[in-house]
Short mmCIF file of C-alpha atoms in Angstrom, two decimals:
data_model
loop_
_atom_site.label_atom_id
_atom_site.label_comp_id
_atom_site.label_asym_id
_atom_site.label_seq_id
_atom_site.Cartn_x
_atom_site.Cartn_y
_atom_site.Cartn_z
CA UNK A 715 103.27 -63.25 44.68
CA UNK A 716 100.37 -65.67 44.35
CA UNK A 717 100.58 -67.89 47.42
CA UNK A 718 98.72 -71.12 48.13
CA UNK A 719 98.28 -71.76 51.88
CA UNK A 720 96.98 -75.08 53.19
CA UNK A 721 95.97 -75.30 56.83
CA UNK A 722 94.95 -71.66 56.58
CA UNK A 723 92.60 -71.64 59.57
CA UNK A 724 94.91 -73.51 61.95
CA UNK A 725 96.64 -71.75 64.83
CA UNK A 726 99.56 -70.66 62.61
CA UNK A 727 97.71 -70.36 59.31
CA UNK A 728 95.14 -67.87 60.55
CA UNK A 729 98.01 -65.64 61.63
CA UNK A 730 100.09 -66.11 58.47
CA UNK A 731 97.34 -65.33 55.94
CA UNK A 732 96.69 -61.72 57.13
CA UNK A 733 100.45 -61.06 57.19
CA UNK A 734 100.81 -62.19 53.59
CA UNK A 735 97.83 -60.12 52.51
CA UNK A 736 99.25 -57.07 54.30
CA UNK A 737 102.42 -57.43 52.23
CA UNK A 738 100.36 -57.25 49.04
CA UNK A 739 100.38 -60.93 48.11
CA UNK A 740 97.38 -62.75 46.66
CA UNK A 741 96.42 -65.70 48.85
CA UNK A 742 94.48 -68.84 48.01
CA UNK A 743 93.68 -70.52 51.31
CA UNK A 744 92.66 -74.12 51.98
CA UNK A 745 90.69 -75.03 55.08
CA UNK A 746 88.73 -78.07 56.26
CA UNK A 747 85.86 -75.88 57.46
CA UNK A 748 84.55 -72.47 56.36
CA UNK A 749 86.55 -69.57 57.83
CA UNK A 750 85.17 -66.96 60.17
CA UNK A 751 84.53 -63.52 58.61
CA UNK A 752 87.77 -62.24 60.13
CA UNK A 753 89.80 -65.19 58.85
CA UNK A 754 88.29 -65.02 55.37
CA UNK A 755 88.80 -61.31 54.76
CA UNK A 756 90.95 -60.71 51.66
CA UNK A 757 91.83 -64.32 50.81
CA UNK A 758 90.18 -66.70 48.37
CA UNK A 759 89.17 -69.84 50.25
CA UNK A 760 88.93 -73.18 48.46
CA UNK A 761 88.24 -76.77 49.45
CA UNK A 762 90.92 -79.13 48.15
CA UNK A 763 91.66 -82.76 48.97
CA UNK A 764 95.38 -83.01 49.78
CA UNK A 765 95.22 -86.71 48.94
CA UNK A 766 94.06 -86.06 45.37
CA UNK A 767 96.95 -85.01 43.12
CA UNK A 768 94.68 -84.02 40.22
CA UNK A 769 92.70 -81.66 42.45
CA UNK A 770 95.90 -80.21 43.86
CA UNK A 771 97.36 -79.58 40.42
CA UNK A 772 94.27 -77.64 39.40
CA UNK A 773 94.33 -75.67 42.64
CA UNK A 774 98.03 -74.71 42.72
CA UNK A 775 98.36 -73.91 39.01
CA UNK A 776 99.47 -70.32 38.54
CA UNK A 777 100.83 -69.88 42.07
CA UNK A 778 104.37 -68.82 42.88
CA UNK A 779 104.61 -70.41 46.32
CA UNK A 780 102.99 -73.01 48.56
CA UNK A 781 102.88 -72.78 52.35
CA UNK A 782 101.77 -76.07 53.88
CA UNK A 783 100.59 -75.72 57.48
CA UNK A 784 98.01 -78.51 57.30
CA UNK A 785 97.90 -80.73 60.38
CA UNK A 786 95.35 -82.91 62.13
CA UNK A 787 96.14 -82.84 65.83
CA UNK A 788 94.34 -84.92 68.49
CA UNK A 789 91.41 -82.96 69.88
CA UNK A 790 92.40 -83.28 73.54
CA UNK A 791 95.66 -83.60 75.45
CA UNK A 792 94.87 -87.10 76.72
CA UNK A 793 94.20 -88.36 73.19
CA UNK A 794 97.78 -87.43 72.26
CA UNK A 795 98.94 -90.48 74.23
CA UNK A 796 97.28 -92.89 71.78
CA UNK A 797 99.11 -93.77 68.57
CA UNK A 798 95.82 -94.11 66.70
CA UNK A 799 94.99 -90.44 67.33
CA UNK A 800 97.88 -89.42 65.06
CA UNK A 801 96.92 -91.48 62.00
CA UNK A 802 95.47 -88.63 59.96
CA UNK A 803 98.35 -86.34 60.89
CA UNK A 804 100.75 -89.08 59.77
CA UNK A 805 98.94 -89.41 56.47
CA UNK A 806 99.06 -85.66 55.90
CA UNK A 807 102.81 -85.68 56.47
CA UNK A 808 103.52 -88.77 54.42
CA UNK A 809 101.03 -88.56 51.55
CA UNK A 810 99.76 -84.99 51.68
CA UNK A 811 103.19 -83.36 51.47
CA UNK A 812 104.31 -85.79 48.76
CA UNK A 813 101.20 -84.90 46.74
CA UNK A 814 101.80 -81.18 47.18
CA UNK A 815 105.34 -81.66 45.91
CA UNK A 816 104.07 -83.55 42.85
CA UNK A 817 101.55 -80.81 42.11
CA UNK A 818 104.09 -78.05 42.67
CA UNK A 819 106.64 -79.65 40.35
CA UNK A 820 104.03 -80.27 37.67
CA UNK A 821 102.77 -76.68 37.82
CA UNK A 822 106.15 -74.96 38.09
CA UNK A 823 105.68 -73.55 41.60
CA UNK A 824 109.01 -72.11 42.72
CA UNK A 825 108.81 -72.20 46.53
CA UNK A 826 107.49 -74.66 49.13
CA UNK A 827 107.48 -73.79 52.83
CA UNK A 828 106.60 -76.82 54.95
CA UNK A 829 105.73 -76.94 58.65
CA UNK A 830 107.98 -79.40 60.48
CA UNK A 831 108.64 -80.26 64.12
CA UNK A 832 111.74 -79.74 66.27
CA UNK A 833 110.75 -82.33 68.87
CA UNK A 834 112.24 -84.90 66.50
CA UNK A 835 115.75 -83.92 67.61
CA UNK A 836 117.39 -86.30 70.11
CA UNK A 837 117.91 -85.48 73.79
CA UNK A 838 121.12 -83.48 74.18
CA UNK A 839 120.93 -82.51 77.82
CA UNK A 840 122.22 -78.97 78.30
CA UNK A 841 124.05 -78.88 74.95
CA UNK A 842 122.76 -76.63 72.17
CA UNK A 843 120.93 -78.36 69.32
CA UNK A 844 120.89 -77.03 65.76
CA UNK A 845 120.20 -78.22 62.21
CA UNK A 846 123.48 -80.18 62.07
CA UNK A 847 122.06 -82.56 64.69
CA UNK A 848 120.55 -85.63 62.96
CA UNK A 849 116.86 -86.16 63.63
CA UNK A 850 115.84 -89.05 65.87
CA UNK A 851 112.04 -89.03 65.99
CA UNK A 852 109.94 -91.00 68.41
CA UNK A 853 107.45 -93.48 66.98
CA UNK A 854 104.52 -91.06 67.08
CA UNK A 855 106.25 -88.34 65.05
CA UNK A 856 108.45 -90.35 62.70
CA UNK A 857 106.45 -89.13 59.67
CA UNK A 858 108.09 -85.73 60.15
CA UNK A 859 111.05 -87.31 58.36
CA UNK A 860 108.78 -88.36 55.46
CA UNK A 861 107.54 -84.78 55.09
CA UNK A 862 111.07 -83.36 55.09
CA UNK A 863 112.20 -85.92 52.52
CA UNK A 864 109.43 -84.70 50.21
CA UNK A 865 110.66 -81.13 50.67
CA UNK A 866 114.20 -82.27 49.86
CA UNK A 867 112.90 -83.93 46.71
CA UNK A 868 111.25 -80.68 45.68
CA UNK A 869 114.58 -78.87 46.14
CA UNK A 870 116.49 -81.58 44.27
CA UNK A 871 114.12 -81.10 41.32
CA UNK A 872 114.89 -77.38 41.08
CA UNK A 873 112.43 -75.79 43.49
CA UNK A 874 113.25 -73.97 46.71
CA UNK A 875 112.15 -76.19 49.56
CA UNK A 876 112.12 -74.93 53.15
CA UNK A 877 111.25 -77.02 56.23
CA UNK A 878 110.56 -75.05 59.40
CA UNK A 879 111.21 -77.16 62.50
CA UNK A 880 109.01 -75.49 65.08
CA UNK A 881 109.68 -75.76 68.79
CA UNK A 882 106.79 -76.36 71.20
CA UNK A 883 103.98 -73.94 70.39
CA UNK A 884 102.22 -71.85 73.00
CA UNK A 885 99.54 -69.20 72.76
CA UNK A 886 96.04 -68.23 73.87
CA UNK A 887 94.45 -70.84 71.59
CA UNK A 888 96.86 -73.69 72.38
CA UNK A 889 94.91 -76.68 73.66
CA UNK A 890 97.89 -78.16 75.50
CA UNK A 891 98.54 -74.92 77.40
CA UNK A 892 95.06 -75.09 78.90
CA UNK A 893 95.95 -78.59 80.12
CA UNK A 894 99.15 -77.22 81.66
CA UNK A 895 97.15 -74.57 83.51
CA UNK A 896 94.65 -77.12 84.79
CA UNK A 897 97.47 -79.28 86.15
CA UNK A 898 99.25 -76.32 87.74
CA UNK A 899 96.07 -75.47 89.61
CA UNK A 900 96.31 -78.83 91.35
CA UNK A 901 100.04 -78.44 91.93
CA UNK A 902 101.66 -80.52 89.17
CA UNK A 903 103.74 -79.93 86.04
CA UNK A 904 101.92 -81.64 83.19
CA UNK A 905 104.83 -83.05 81.17
CA UNK A 906 107.06 -86.03 81.89
CA UNK A 907 110.77 -85.43 82.44
CA UNK A 908 112.73 -83.86 85.25
CA UNK A 909 112.85 -80.17 86.21
CA UNK A 910 116.40 -79.73 84.85
CA UNK A 911 115.71 -80.67 81.24
CA UNK A 912 115.41 -77.91 78.64
CA UNK A 913 112.22 -76.96 76.82
CA UNK A 914 112.36 -74.84 73.67
CA UNK A 915 109.18 -72.98 72.76
CA UNK A 916 107.80 -70.49 70.28
CA UNK A 917 104.68 -68.33 70.56
CA UNK A 918 102.08 -68.76 67.83
CA UNK A 919 102.54 -65.16 66.70
CA UNK A 920 106.32 -65.57 66.50
CA UNK A 921 105.93 -68.81 64.55
CA UNK A 922 103.79 -66.95 62.01
CA UNK A 923 106.37 -64.20 61.49
CA UNK A 924 108.98 -66.93 60.96
CA UNK A 925 106.88 -68.45 58.17
CA UNK A 926 106.76 -65.10 56.38
CA UNK A 927 110.49 -64.57 56.92
CA UNK A 928 111.22 -67.98 55.39
CA UNK A 929 110.19 -66.74 51.95
CA UNK A 930 113.68 -65.26 51.67
CA UNK A 931 115.88 -68.21 52.67
CA UNK A 932 117.71 -70.85 50.61
CA UNK A 933 116.48 -74.43 50.57
CA UNK A 934 116.99 -76.37 53.77
CA UNK A 935 115.73 -76.98 57.29
CA UNK A 936 115.48 -74.16 59.84
CA UNK A 937 114.76 -74.46 63.55
CA UNK A 938 112.20 -71.96 64.84
CA UNK A 939 112.27 -71.30 68.57
CA UNK A 940 112.67 -68.71 71.28
CA UNK A 941 116.05 -67.10 71.84
CA UNK A 942 116.33 -68.48 75.37
CA UNK A 943 115.24 -72.08 75.98
CA UNK A 944 114.46 -72.65 79.65
CA UNK A 945 114.53 -75.58 82.03
CA UNK A 946 111.34 -77.42 82.83
CA UNK A 947 111.46 -75.87 86.31
CA UNK A 948 111.50 -72.37 84.81
CA UNK A 949 108.94 -73.25 82.13
CA UNK A 950 106.27 -74.37 84.57
CA UNK A 951 107.46 -72.22 87.44
CA UNK A 952 107.15 -69.00 85.45
CA UNK A 953 103.68 -70.00 84.20
CA UNK A 954 102.64 -70.78 87.78
CA UNK A 955 104.00 -67.40 88.91
CA UNK A 956 102.06 -65.60 86.17
CA UNK A 957 98.92 -67.38 87.40
CA UNK A 958 99.64 -66.51 91.03
CA UNK A 959 100.28 -70.15 91.94
CA UNK A 960 103.02 -71.97 93.82
CA UNK A 961 105.80 -73.75 91.87
CA UNK A 962 104.60 -77.23 90.86
CA UNK A 963 105.78 -80.70 91.69
CA UNK A 964 107.20 -82.86 88.90
CA UNK A 965 106.26 -86.33 87.81
CA UNK A 966 108.76 -89.05 88.78
CA UNK A 967 110.92 -90.51 86.01
CA UNK A 968 109.24 -93.92 86.19
CA UNK A 969 106.05 -92.32 84.87
CA UNK A 970 107.58 -91.36 81.48
CA UNK A 971 107.24 -94.81 79.81
CA UNK A 972 103.54 -94.80 80.70
CA UNK A 973 103.09 -91.92 78.22
CA UNK A 974 104.34 -94.11 75.35
CA UNK A 975 106.30 -92.64 72.45
CA UNK A 976 104.72 -89.22 73.08
CA UNK A 977 106.27 -89.31 76.54
CA UNK A 978 109.62 -90.24 75.01
CA UNK A 979 109.57 -87.11 72.85
CA UNK A 980 108.14 -84.77 75.50
CA UNK A 981 110.71 -85.84 78.11
CA UNK A 982 113.70 -84.99 75.91
CA UNK A 983 115.96 -82.12 76.88
CA UNK A 984 116.10 -79.82 73.83
CA UNK A 985 118.05 -76.58 74.01
CA UNK A 986 117.33 -75.46 70.46
CA UNK A 987 119.24 -72.77 68.60
CA UNK A 988 117.43 -70.45 66.16
CA UNK A 989 120.74 -69.00 64.93
CA UNK A 990 120.47 -70.30 61.34
CA UNK A 991 117.11 -68.64 60.71
CA UNK A 992 118.16 -65.41 62.45
CA UNK A 993 121.30 -65.12 60.32
CA UNK A 994 119.44 -65.95 57.11
CA UNK A 995 116.54 -63.53 57.61
CA UNK A 996 117.07 -61.21 60.57
CA UNK A 997 113.98 -62.78 62.13
CA UNK A 998 113.71 -62.58 65.89
CA UNK A 999 110.90 -63.67 68.19
CA UNK A 1000 108.97 -60.96 69.99
CA UNK A 1001 109.31 -62.96 73.21
CA UNK A 1002 112.87 -64.08 74.06
CA UNK A 1003 111.46 -66.86 76.24
CA UNK A 1004 108.26 -68.06 77.88
CA UNK A 1005 109.10 -65.94 80.92
CA UNK A 1006 108.09 -62.91 78.86
CA UNK A 1007 105.55 -64.77 76.75
CA UNK A 1008 103.35 -66.31 79.45
CA UNK A 1009 102.00 -63.00 80.85
CA UNK A 1010 101.16 -61.74 77.36
CA UNK A 1011 99.46 -65.06 76.54
CA UNK A 1012 97.37 -64.99 79.71
CA UNK A 1013 96.31 -61.41 78.98
CA UNK A 1014 95.16 -62.50 75.51
CA UNK A 1015 93.23 -65.40 77.02
CA UNK A 1016 91.48 -63.07 79.48
CA UNK A 1017 90.61 -60.67 76.67
CA UNK A 1018 89.14 -63.52 74.62
CA UNK A 1019 86.98 -64.57 77.57
CA UNK A 1020 85.70 -61.00 78.01
CA UNK A 1021 84.94 -60.76 74.28
CA UNK A 1022 82.87 -63.96 74.39
CA UNK A 1023 80.92 -62.74 77.40
CA UNK A 1024 80.28 -59.31 75.88
CA UNK A 1025 80.62 -59.55 72.08
CA UNK A 1026 79.17 -56.07 71.53
CA UNK A 1027 81.96 -54.37 73.52
CA UNK A 1028 84.68 -52.63 71.49
CA UNK A 1029 88.12 -54.30 71.47
CA UNK A 1030 90.63 -52.85 73.91
#
């Protein structure tokens, strides 16, 4: 297939592109900045304005599929608390996805795989949450619904539109995980919400394999997460254990409103089921939960530090 990938050098995109190339596909990749030599190997990189439909139509013409992983996340964890820091991300979801759909329909592209976000599900305590649960986004991520509506429109017009609702990402290059580690070192869990609420996660590498697996599913929304969601106590406790630290203290409930609508979303208890995607594709995450994923992530982070300090050393 000829596949158009936007957001190709993001944390998921730079993992997805090599997988697609390894399967023999031809990849046209869009990135805001020039790729590294490793990221650029084998793909054709282009610069395209997602807010310009004419440019998009020229760029996607002749492609069989579009994978949209384009985001614009706040650059630091503390900036996530400010609504203004999400404006460009909102525009990408609202206008960028709608423009991609217009271009795809005009050019006869058959498949659109769109990155979406599972933290738009409502708090369900210890009950399982799946795709039959109506979305209830917080203010800061309400444009997730706009993006999914564009995907639905693509499917209604005869294309195959797939929205992947990712759980909370983690990995060696996850900015928020570094904030978690910093807070654990001073004895605190970084997120609002009590220790008994559920957190559903997915490692960056597992998210990438889910994107590739989604090429074979019918239109619709699919939740992408670990097999075993864990409580907040286990989430931060297992990371602290992997770091050789004591279990952390948790922020009191009265703090949650101080985090604004981001705090509202982050404090929800979400025990997400990945059953729909597993049944449709046979996909399974490498790490059943963060308990297995944290040690592997920390090992990758240590290896990256060693590589920066001694770039001439061969990879282990």
